[in-house]
GROMACS .gro file of C-alpha atoms in nm:
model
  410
    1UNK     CA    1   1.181  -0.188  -2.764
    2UNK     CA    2   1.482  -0.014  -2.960
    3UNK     CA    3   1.750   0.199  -2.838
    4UNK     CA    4   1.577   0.520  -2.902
    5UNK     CA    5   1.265   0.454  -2.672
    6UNK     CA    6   1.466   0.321  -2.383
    7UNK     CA    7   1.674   0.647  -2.445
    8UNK     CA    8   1.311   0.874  -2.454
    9UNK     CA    9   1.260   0.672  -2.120
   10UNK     CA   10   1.567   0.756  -1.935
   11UNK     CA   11   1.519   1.124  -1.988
   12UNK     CA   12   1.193   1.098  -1.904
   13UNK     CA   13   1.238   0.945  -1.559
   14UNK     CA   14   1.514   1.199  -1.485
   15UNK     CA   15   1.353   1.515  -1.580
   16UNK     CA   16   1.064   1.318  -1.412
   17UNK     CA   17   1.162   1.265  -1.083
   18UNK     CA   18   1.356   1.622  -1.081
   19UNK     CA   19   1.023   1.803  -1.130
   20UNK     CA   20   0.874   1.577  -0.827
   21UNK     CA   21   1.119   1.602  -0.611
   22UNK     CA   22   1.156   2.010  -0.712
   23UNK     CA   23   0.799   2.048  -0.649
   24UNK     CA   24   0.786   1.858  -0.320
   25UNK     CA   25   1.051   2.105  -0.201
   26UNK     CA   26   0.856   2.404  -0.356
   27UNK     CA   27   0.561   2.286  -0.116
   28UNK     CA   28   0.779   2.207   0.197
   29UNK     CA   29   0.936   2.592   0.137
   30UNK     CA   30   0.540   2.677   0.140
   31UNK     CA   31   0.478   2.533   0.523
   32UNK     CA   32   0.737   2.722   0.666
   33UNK     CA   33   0.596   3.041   0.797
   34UNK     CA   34   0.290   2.794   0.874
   35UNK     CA   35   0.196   2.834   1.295
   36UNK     CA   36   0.422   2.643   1.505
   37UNK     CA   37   0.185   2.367   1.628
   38UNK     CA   38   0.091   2.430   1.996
   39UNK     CA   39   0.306   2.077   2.098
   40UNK     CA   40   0.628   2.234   1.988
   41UNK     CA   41   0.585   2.602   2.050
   42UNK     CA   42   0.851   2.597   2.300
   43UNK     CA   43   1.094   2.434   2.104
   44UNK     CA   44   1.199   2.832   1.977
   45UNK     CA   45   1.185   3.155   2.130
   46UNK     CA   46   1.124   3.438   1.910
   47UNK     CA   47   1.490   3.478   1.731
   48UNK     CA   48   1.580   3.056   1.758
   49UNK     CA   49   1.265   3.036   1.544
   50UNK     CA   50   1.398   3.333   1.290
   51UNK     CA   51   1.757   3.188   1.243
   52UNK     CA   52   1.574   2.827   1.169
   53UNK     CA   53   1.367   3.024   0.924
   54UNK     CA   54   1.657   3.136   0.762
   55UNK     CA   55   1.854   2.776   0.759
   56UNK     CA   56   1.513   2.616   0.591
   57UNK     CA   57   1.498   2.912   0.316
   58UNK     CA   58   1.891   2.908   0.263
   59UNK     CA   59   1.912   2.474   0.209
   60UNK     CA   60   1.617   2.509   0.053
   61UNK     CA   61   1.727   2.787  -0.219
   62UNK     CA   62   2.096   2.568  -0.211
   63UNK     CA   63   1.905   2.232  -0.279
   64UNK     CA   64   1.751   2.358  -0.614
   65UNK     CA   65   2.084   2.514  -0.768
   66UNK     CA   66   2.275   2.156  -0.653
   67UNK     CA   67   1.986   1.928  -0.793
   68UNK     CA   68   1.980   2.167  -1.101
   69UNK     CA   69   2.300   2.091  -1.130
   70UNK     CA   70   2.327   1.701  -1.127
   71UNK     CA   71   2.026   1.709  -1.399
   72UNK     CA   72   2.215   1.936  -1.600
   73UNK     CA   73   2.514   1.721  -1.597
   74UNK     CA   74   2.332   1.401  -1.643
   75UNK     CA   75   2.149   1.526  -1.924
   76UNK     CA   76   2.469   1.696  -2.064
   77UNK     CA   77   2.632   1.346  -2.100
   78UNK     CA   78   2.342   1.159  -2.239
   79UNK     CA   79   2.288   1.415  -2.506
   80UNK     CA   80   2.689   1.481  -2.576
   81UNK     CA   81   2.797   1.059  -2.579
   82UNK     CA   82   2.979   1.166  -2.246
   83UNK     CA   83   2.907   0.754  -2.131
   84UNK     CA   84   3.076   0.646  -2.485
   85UNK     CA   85   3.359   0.877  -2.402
   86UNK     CA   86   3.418   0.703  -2.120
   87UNK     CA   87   3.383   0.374  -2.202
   88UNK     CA   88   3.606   0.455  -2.496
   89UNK     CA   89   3.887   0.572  -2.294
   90UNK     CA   90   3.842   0.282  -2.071
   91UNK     CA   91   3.867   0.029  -2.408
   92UNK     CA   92   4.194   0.196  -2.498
   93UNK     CA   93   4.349   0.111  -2.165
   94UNK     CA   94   4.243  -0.277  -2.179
   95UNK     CA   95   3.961  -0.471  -2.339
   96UNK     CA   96   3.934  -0.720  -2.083
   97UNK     CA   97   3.570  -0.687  -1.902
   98UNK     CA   98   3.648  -0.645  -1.560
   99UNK     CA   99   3.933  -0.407  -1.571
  100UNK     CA  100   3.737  -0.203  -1.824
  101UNK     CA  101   3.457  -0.181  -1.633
  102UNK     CA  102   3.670  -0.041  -1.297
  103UNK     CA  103   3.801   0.182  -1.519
  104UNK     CA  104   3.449   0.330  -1.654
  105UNK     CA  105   3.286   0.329  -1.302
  106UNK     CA  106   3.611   0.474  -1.158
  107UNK     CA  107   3.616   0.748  -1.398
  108UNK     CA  108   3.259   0.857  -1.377
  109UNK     CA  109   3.189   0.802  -0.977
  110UNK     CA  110   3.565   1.038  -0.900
  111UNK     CA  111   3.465   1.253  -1.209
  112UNK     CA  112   3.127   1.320  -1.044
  113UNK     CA  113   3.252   1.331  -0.675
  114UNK     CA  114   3.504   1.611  -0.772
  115UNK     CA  115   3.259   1.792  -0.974
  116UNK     CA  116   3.012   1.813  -0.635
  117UNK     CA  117   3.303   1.832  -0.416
  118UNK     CA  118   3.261   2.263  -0.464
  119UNK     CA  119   2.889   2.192  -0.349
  120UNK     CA  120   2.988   2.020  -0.028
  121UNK     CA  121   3.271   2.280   0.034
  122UNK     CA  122   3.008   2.513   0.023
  123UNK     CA  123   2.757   2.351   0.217
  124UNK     CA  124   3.012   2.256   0.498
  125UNK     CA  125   3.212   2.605   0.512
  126UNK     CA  126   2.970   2.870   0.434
  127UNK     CA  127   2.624   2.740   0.521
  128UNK     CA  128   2.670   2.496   0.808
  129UNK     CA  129   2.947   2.737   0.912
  130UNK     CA  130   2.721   3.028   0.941
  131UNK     CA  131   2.440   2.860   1.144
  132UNK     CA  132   2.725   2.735   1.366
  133UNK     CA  133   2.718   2.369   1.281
  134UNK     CA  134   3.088   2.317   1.126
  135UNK     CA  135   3.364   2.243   1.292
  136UNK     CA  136   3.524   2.025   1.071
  137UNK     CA  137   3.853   2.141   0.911
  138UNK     CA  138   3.940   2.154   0.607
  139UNK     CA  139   4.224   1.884   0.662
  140UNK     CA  140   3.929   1.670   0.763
  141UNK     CA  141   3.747   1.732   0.465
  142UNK     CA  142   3.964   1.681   0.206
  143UNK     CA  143   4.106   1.346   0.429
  144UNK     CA  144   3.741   1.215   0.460
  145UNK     CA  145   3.699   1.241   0.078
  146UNK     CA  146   4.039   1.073   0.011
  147UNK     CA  147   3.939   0.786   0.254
  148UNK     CA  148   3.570   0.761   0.119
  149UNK     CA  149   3.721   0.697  -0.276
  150UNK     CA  150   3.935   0.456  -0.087
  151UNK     CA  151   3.704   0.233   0.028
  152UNK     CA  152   3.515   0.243  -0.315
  153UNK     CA  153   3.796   0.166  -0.465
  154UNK     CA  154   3.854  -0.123  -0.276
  155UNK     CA  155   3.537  -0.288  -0.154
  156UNK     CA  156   3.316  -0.156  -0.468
  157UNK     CA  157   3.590  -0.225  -0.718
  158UNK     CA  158   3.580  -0.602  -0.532
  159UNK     CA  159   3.212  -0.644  -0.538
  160UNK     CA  160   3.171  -0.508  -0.923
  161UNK     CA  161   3.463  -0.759  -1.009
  162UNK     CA  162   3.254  -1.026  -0.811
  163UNK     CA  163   2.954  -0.942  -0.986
  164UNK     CA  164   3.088  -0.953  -1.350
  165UNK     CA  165   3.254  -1.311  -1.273
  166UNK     CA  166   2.956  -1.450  -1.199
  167UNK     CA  167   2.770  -1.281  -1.532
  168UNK     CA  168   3.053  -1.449  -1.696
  169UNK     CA  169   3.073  -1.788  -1.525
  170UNK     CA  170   2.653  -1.793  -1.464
  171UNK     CA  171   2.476  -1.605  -1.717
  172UNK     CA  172   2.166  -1.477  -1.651
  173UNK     CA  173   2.191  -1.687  -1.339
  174UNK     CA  174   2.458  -1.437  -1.208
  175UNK     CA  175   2.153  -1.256  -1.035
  176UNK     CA  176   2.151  -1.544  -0.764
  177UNK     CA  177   2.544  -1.572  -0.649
  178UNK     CA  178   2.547  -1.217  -0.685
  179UNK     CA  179   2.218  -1.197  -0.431
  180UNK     CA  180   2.410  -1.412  -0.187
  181UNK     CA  181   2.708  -1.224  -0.185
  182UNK     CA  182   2.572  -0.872  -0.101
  183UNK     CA  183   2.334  -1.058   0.136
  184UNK     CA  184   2.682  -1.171   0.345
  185UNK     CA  185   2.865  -0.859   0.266
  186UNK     CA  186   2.512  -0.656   0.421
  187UNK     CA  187   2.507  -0.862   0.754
  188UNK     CA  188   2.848  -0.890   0.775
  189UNK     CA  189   2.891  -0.488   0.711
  190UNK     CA  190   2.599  -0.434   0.983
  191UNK     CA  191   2.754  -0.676   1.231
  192UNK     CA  192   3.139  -0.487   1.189
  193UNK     CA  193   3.070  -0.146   1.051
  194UNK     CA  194   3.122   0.027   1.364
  195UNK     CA  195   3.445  -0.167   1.408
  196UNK     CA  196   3.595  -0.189   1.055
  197UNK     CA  197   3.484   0.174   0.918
  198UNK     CA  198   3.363   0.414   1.156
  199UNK     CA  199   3.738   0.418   1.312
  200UNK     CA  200   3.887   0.563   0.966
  201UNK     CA  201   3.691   0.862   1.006
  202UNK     CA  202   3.591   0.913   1.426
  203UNK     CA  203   3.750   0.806   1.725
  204UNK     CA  204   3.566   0.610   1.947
  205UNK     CA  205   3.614   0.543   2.344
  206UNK     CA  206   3.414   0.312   2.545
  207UNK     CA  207   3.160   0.513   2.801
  208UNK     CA  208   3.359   0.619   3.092
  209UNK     CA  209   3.202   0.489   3.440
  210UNK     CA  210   3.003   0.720   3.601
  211UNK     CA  211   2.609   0.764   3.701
  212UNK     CA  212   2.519   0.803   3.361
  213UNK     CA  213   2.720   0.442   3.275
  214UNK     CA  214   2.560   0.303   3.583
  215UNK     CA  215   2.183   0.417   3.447
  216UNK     CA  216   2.240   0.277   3.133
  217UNK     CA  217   2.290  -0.082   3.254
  218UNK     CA  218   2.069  -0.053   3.521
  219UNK     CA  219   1.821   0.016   3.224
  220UNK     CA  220   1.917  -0.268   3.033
  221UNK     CA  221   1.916  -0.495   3.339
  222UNK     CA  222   1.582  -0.393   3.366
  223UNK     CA  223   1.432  -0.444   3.020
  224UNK     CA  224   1.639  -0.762   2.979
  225UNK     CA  225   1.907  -0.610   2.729
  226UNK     CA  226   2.229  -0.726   2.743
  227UNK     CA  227   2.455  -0.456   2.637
  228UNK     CA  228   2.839  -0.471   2.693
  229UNK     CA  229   2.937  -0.222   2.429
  230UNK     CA  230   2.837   0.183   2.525
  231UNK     CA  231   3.096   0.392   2.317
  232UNK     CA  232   3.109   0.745   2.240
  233UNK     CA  233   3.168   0.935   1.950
  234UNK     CA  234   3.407   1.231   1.882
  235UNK     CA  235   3.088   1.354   1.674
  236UNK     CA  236   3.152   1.742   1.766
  237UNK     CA  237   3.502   1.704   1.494
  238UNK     CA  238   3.293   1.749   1.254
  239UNK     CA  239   2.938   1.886   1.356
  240UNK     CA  240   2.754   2.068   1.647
  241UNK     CA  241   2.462   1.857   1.559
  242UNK     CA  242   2.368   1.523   1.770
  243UNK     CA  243   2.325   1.196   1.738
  244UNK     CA  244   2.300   0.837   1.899
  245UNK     CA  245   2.301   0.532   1.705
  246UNK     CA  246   2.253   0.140   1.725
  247UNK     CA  247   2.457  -0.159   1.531
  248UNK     CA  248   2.514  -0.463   1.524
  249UNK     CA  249   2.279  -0.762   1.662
  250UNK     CA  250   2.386  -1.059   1.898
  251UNK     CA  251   2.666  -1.066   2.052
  252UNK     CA  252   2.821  -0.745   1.810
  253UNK     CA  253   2.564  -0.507   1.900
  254UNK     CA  254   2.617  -0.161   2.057
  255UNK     CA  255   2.463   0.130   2.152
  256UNK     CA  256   2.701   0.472   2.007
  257UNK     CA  257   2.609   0.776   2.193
  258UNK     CA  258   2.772   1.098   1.987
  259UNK     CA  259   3.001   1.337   2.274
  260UNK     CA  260   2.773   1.648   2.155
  261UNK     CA  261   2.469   1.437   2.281
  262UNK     CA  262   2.585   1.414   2.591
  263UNK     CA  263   2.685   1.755   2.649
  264UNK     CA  264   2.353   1.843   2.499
  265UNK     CA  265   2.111   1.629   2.700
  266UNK     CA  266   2.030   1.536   3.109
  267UNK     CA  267   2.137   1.218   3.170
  268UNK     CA  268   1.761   1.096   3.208
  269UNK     CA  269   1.743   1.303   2.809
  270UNK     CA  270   2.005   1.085   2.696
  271UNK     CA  271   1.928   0.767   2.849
  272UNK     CA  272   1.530   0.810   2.757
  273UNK     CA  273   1.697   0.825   2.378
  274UNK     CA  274   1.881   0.505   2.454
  275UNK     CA  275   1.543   0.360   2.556
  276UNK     CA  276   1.399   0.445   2.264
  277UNK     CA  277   1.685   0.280   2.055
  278UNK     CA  278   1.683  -0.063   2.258
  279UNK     CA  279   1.332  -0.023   2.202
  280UNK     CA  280   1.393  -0.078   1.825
  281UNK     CA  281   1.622  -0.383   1.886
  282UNK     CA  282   1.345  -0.537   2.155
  283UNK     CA  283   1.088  -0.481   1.870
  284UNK     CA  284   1.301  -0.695   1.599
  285UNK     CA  285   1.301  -0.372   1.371
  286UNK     CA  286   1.690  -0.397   1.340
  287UNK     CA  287   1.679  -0.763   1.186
  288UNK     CA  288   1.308  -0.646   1.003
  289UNK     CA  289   1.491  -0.396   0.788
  290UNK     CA  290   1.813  -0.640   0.737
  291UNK     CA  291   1.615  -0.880   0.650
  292UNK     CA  292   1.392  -0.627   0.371
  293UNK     CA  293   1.673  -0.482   0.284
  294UNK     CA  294   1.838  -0.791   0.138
  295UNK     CA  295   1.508  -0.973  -0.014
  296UNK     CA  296   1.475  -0.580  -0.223
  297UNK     CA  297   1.783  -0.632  -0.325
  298UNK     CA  298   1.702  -0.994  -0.472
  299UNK     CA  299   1.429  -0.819  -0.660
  300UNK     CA  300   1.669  -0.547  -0.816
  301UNK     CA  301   1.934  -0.833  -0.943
  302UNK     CA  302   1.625  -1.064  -1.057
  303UNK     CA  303   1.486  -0.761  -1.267
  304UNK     CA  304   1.868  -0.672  -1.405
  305UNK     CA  305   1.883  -1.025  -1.526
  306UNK     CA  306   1.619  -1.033  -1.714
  307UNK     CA  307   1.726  -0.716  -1.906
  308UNK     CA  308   2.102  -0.682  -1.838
  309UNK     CA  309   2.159  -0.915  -2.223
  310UNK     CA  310   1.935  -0.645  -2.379
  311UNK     CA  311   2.203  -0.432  -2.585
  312UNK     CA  312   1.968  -0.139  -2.619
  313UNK     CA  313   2.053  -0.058  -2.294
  314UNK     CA  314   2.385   0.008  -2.371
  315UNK     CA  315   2.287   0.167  -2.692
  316UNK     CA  316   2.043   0.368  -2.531
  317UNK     CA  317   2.330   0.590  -2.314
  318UNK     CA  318   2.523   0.627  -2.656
  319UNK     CA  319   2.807   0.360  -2.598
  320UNK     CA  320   2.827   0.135  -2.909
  321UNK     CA  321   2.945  -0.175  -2.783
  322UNK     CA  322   2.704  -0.348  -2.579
  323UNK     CA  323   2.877  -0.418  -2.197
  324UNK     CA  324   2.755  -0.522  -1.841
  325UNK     CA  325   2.911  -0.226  -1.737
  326UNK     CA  326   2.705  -0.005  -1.974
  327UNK     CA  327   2.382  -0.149  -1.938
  328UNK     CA  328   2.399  -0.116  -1.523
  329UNK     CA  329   2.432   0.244  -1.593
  330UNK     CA  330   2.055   0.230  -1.834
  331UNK     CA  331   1.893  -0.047  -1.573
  332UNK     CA  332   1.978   0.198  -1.275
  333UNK     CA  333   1.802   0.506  -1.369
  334UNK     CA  334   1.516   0.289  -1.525
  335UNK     CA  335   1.487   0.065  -1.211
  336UNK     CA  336   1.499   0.429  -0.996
  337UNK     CA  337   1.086   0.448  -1.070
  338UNK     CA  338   1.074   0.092  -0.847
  339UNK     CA  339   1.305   0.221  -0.610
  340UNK     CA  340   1.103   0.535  -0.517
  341UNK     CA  341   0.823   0.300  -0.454
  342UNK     CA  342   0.991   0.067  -0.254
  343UNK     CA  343   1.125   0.384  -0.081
  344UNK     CA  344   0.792   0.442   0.011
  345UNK     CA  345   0.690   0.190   0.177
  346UNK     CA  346   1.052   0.151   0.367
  347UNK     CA  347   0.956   0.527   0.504
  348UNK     CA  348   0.636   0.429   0.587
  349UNK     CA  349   0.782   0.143   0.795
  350UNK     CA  350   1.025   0.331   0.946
  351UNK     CA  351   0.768   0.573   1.060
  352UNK     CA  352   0.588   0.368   1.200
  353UNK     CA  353   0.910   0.170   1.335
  354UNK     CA  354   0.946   0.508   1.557
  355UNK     CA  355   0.619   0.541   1.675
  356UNK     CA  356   0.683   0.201   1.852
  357UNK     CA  357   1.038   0.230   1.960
  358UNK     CA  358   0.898   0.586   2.136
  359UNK     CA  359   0.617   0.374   2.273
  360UNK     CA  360   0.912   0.136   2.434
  361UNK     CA  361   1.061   0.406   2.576
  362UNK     CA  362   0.764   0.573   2.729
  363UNK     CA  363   0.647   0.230   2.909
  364UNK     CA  364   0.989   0.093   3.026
  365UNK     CA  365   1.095   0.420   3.119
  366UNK     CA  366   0.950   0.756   3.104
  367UNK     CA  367   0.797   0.987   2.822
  368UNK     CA  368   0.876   1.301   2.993
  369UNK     CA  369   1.267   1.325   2.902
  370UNK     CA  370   1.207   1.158   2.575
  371UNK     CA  371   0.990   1.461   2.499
  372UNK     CA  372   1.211   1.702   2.647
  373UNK     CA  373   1.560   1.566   2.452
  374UNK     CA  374   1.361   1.538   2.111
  375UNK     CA  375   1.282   1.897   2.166
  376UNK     CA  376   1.624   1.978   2.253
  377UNK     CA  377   1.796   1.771   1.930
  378UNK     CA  378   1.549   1.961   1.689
  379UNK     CA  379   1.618   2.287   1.866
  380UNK     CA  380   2.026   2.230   1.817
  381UNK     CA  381   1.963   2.137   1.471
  382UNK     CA  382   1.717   2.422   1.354
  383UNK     CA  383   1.493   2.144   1.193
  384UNK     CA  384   1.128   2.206   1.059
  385UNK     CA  385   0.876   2.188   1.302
  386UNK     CA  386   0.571   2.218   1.015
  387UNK     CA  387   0.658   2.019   0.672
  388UNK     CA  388   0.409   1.949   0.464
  389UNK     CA  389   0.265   1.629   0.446
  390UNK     CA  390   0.359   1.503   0.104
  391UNK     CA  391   0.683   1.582   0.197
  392UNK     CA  392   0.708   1.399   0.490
  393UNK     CA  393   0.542   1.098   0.341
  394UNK     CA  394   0.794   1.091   0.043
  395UNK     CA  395   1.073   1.150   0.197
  396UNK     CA  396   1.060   1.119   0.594
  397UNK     CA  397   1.226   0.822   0.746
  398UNK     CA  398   1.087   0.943   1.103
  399UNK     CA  399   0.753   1.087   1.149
  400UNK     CA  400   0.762   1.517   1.237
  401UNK     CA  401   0.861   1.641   1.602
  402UNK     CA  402   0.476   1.733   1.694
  403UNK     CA  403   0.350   1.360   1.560
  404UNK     CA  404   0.571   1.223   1.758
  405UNK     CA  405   0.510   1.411   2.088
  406UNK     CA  406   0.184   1.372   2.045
  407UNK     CA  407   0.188   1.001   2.042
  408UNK     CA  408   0.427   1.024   2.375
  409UNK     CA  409   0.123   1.188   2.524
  410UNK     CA  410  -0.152   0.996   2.434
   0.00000   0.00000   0.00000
C-alpha cells in the first residue's frame, strides 16, 4: 500500500465515523418528544420535562457545530501539511527523536486544547449555566486547564519518552516493554488515582460520623465488605450534578460519595447507590475491566508494531521524513475503526455489568430506594428518559433509566 491510499483511508474513516456518529445523534434528537415510558413518568412534572426538552435540543444542536468543528480542523491539516508544519518546527528546535517528538505532540495536543477551550467556555458558562448546573468559576476553569496540560506534560511526556526508548533499544519488540509498562502505570493509576490526582483538582474529607456513616458499615459488615475509606467530594465546586464513585481494589479501595449526592438523596437513596457500587466490586467487575482494559491495550501496541516501520504512514499525513512520532498520529485514526468495535463490546459489558451490580443491591438491600435515587439523579441532571436504541447500544456505558427500573422490579 503507498502513501496515497493510506492517506484516501484516513479521510475516509474520519468523514466516516463523523457521518455515524452525526446520524446516531440525528436519531437520538428523533426520540425525544417520544412518550415518557410509564416506569419513569414521574421522574418530571409537566415544566421539569420541558426544561429537559430544551437541555437535549440545545447539547444536541451544540454537539454538531463542536464535532463539525474538530472534522473541519482535522481535515484542514491533512489537506494544508499542517502535521509537516509541525514536525518541521519541531526538527528546527532539535533532531534528536525523543525531544522532537515532545515537541510535535506538545504542539498539536495545547494547539488543539486552546482551540476547543472557547467550546468548553461555552458549554460550562452559557449552557450548563443556564440549566443551573455551573458553579464553577472561572478561576477554576482556567486553573483546571493549567493543571490538566500539567500532568500531560509530565506523565505523557514520560510515558511517550518511555515508549520511543524501547522502539529504539527493542525494535519492533518495543510493543512488549511498552505493554508492561502501561499495564503497571494502569493498576498502579487505579490503585492511587484518588490519592495522587483527584486532590489537584477537589478536596476530599473522610465521611463525618453520623447515622448515615454508621449505615454504611453496618452494610458492609453485612455483605462482608471491608471498607475503611468513605470520603466525600466537594463535587458541587464545580457542578450541581451528582455522583458516587468506586477505586481502588485491596487494601486501596474506597467508596467516594460526591457532597451534592448527599444533599440530594435519603440516606437509605444514597446508601442503596453504595450497594449497588460494592455490588460491582463483590461481582469482580472492577478487576474484569482492569484486567480487559490492559490485554486491549496489548492488542493496540501488537498491531502498531507491525506497521509503526511502514513510512507511508508518515507520508500519508504529509510529513516527509518518516518518524515514530508521525506514524502514531496515521496508526491512531486507522486503528480508531478497531477501537469502536472494541468499544462495543466494552458497552455491552458494562451494561450488563449494571444490570448485576443493581441486582446486588436489590437482594442485599432493598430495590425500593435504588429506584427512587436513580429517579432522583436523572431528574437533577435533565437526562433522556427515551434514547433510541442504536444510540444507546453505541454509545451507552449504562443501560436507560426505564431498563434499569424495570429489571429492579422484576
Amino acid at each position: 500500500m503507498d502513501h496515497t491510499f493510506v492517506f484516501y483511508c484516513i479521510i475516509g474513516i474520519l468523514i466516516g465515523e463523523f457521518l455515524l456518529t452525526s446520524f446516531l445523534n440525528y436519531l437520538n434528537a428523533q426520540r425525544f418528544k417520544d412518550p415518557v415510558p410509564e416506569d419513569v413518568r414521574d421522574v418530571y412534572n409537566a415544566e421539569e420535562y420541558e426544561k429537559s426538552q430544551a437541555y437535549k435540543y440545545t447539547n444536541y444542536r451544540f454537539g454538531i457545530l463542536t464535532s463539525t468543528f474538530s472534522l473541519v480542523l482535522i481535515l484542514t491539516f491533512l489537506l494544508f501539511g499542517g502535521f509537516a508544519w509541525v514536525d518541521n518546527i519541531a526538527n528546527q528546535i532539535t533532531t534528536a527523536p525523543i525531544p522532537k517528538a515532545l515537541i510535535f505532540f506538545g504542539i498539536i495536543l495545547i494547539g488543539s486544547d486552546l482551540l476547543s477551550t472557547p467550546f468548553s467556555y461555552y458549554q460550562t458558562f452559557v449552557i450548563e449555566e443556564k440549566f443551573g448546573f455551573n458553579k464553577t468559576t472561572l478561576k477554576t476553569f482556567i486553573s483546571d486547564k493549567l493543571k490538566g496540560w500539567l500532568i500531560i506534560i509530565i506523565v505523557g511526556g514520560l510515558i511517550l519518552s518511555m515508549v520511543i526508548w524501547f522502539f529504539q533499544w527493542a525494535g519492533t519488540d518495543f510493543w512488549i516493554y511498552t505493554w508492561l509498562l502501561v499495564a503497571v502505570f494502569t493498576i498502579f493509576m487505579n490503585l492511587f488515582y484518588s490519592k495522587l490526582i483527584v486532590p489537584l483538582f477537589n478536596k476530599q474529607e473522610p465521611l463525618q460520623n453520623g447515622s448515615l456513616k454508621e449505615k454504611i458499615e453496618s452494610y458492609a459488615n453485612k455483605v462482608g465488605f471491608e471498607l475503611n475509606n468513605i470520603f466525600v467530594i466537594n463535587g458541587s465546586k464545580r457542578s450541581t450534578k451528582a455522583n458516587a464513585y468506586f477505586s481502588g481494589f485491596g487494601k486501596e479501595k474506597r467508596v467516594t460519595l460526591y457532597d451534592t449526592l448527599i444533599n440530594d438523596l435519603e440516606e437509605d437513596e444514597i446508601l442503596a447507590v453504595l450497594a449497588h457500587e460494592i455490588g460491582h466490586y463483590k461481582k469482580k467487575h472492577i478487576i474484569f475491566n482492569l484486567t480487559t482494559s490492559i490485554l486491549l491495550t496489548g492488542l493496540m501496541l501488537f498491531i502498531l508494531s507491525i506497521f509503526i516501520n511502514n513510512p507511508n504512514l508518515s507520508l500519508a499525513i504529509g510529513v516527509a521524513r518518516p518518524s515514530f512520532h508521525a506514524a502514531l498520529i496515521s496508526f491512531g485514526i486507522l486503528y480508531s475503526p478497531i477501537s469502536e468495535i472494541t468499544g462495543l463490546l466494552m458497552n455491552y459489558l458494562s451494561r450488563k455489568f449494571e444490570y448485576e451490580a443493581d441486582n446486588f443491591a436489590k437482594n442485599t438491600f432493598s430495590e425500593t430506594p435504588l429506584i427512587s435515587s436513580l429517579k432522583k439523579l436523572s431528574k437533577n441532571s435533565l437526562s433522556n428518559l427515551t434514547p433510541h436504541p442504536a444510540y444507546v447500544f453505541m454509545h451507552y456505558s449504562h443501560p436507560p433509566l426505564v431498563k434499569r427500573i424495570q429489571n429492579l422490579k422484576a
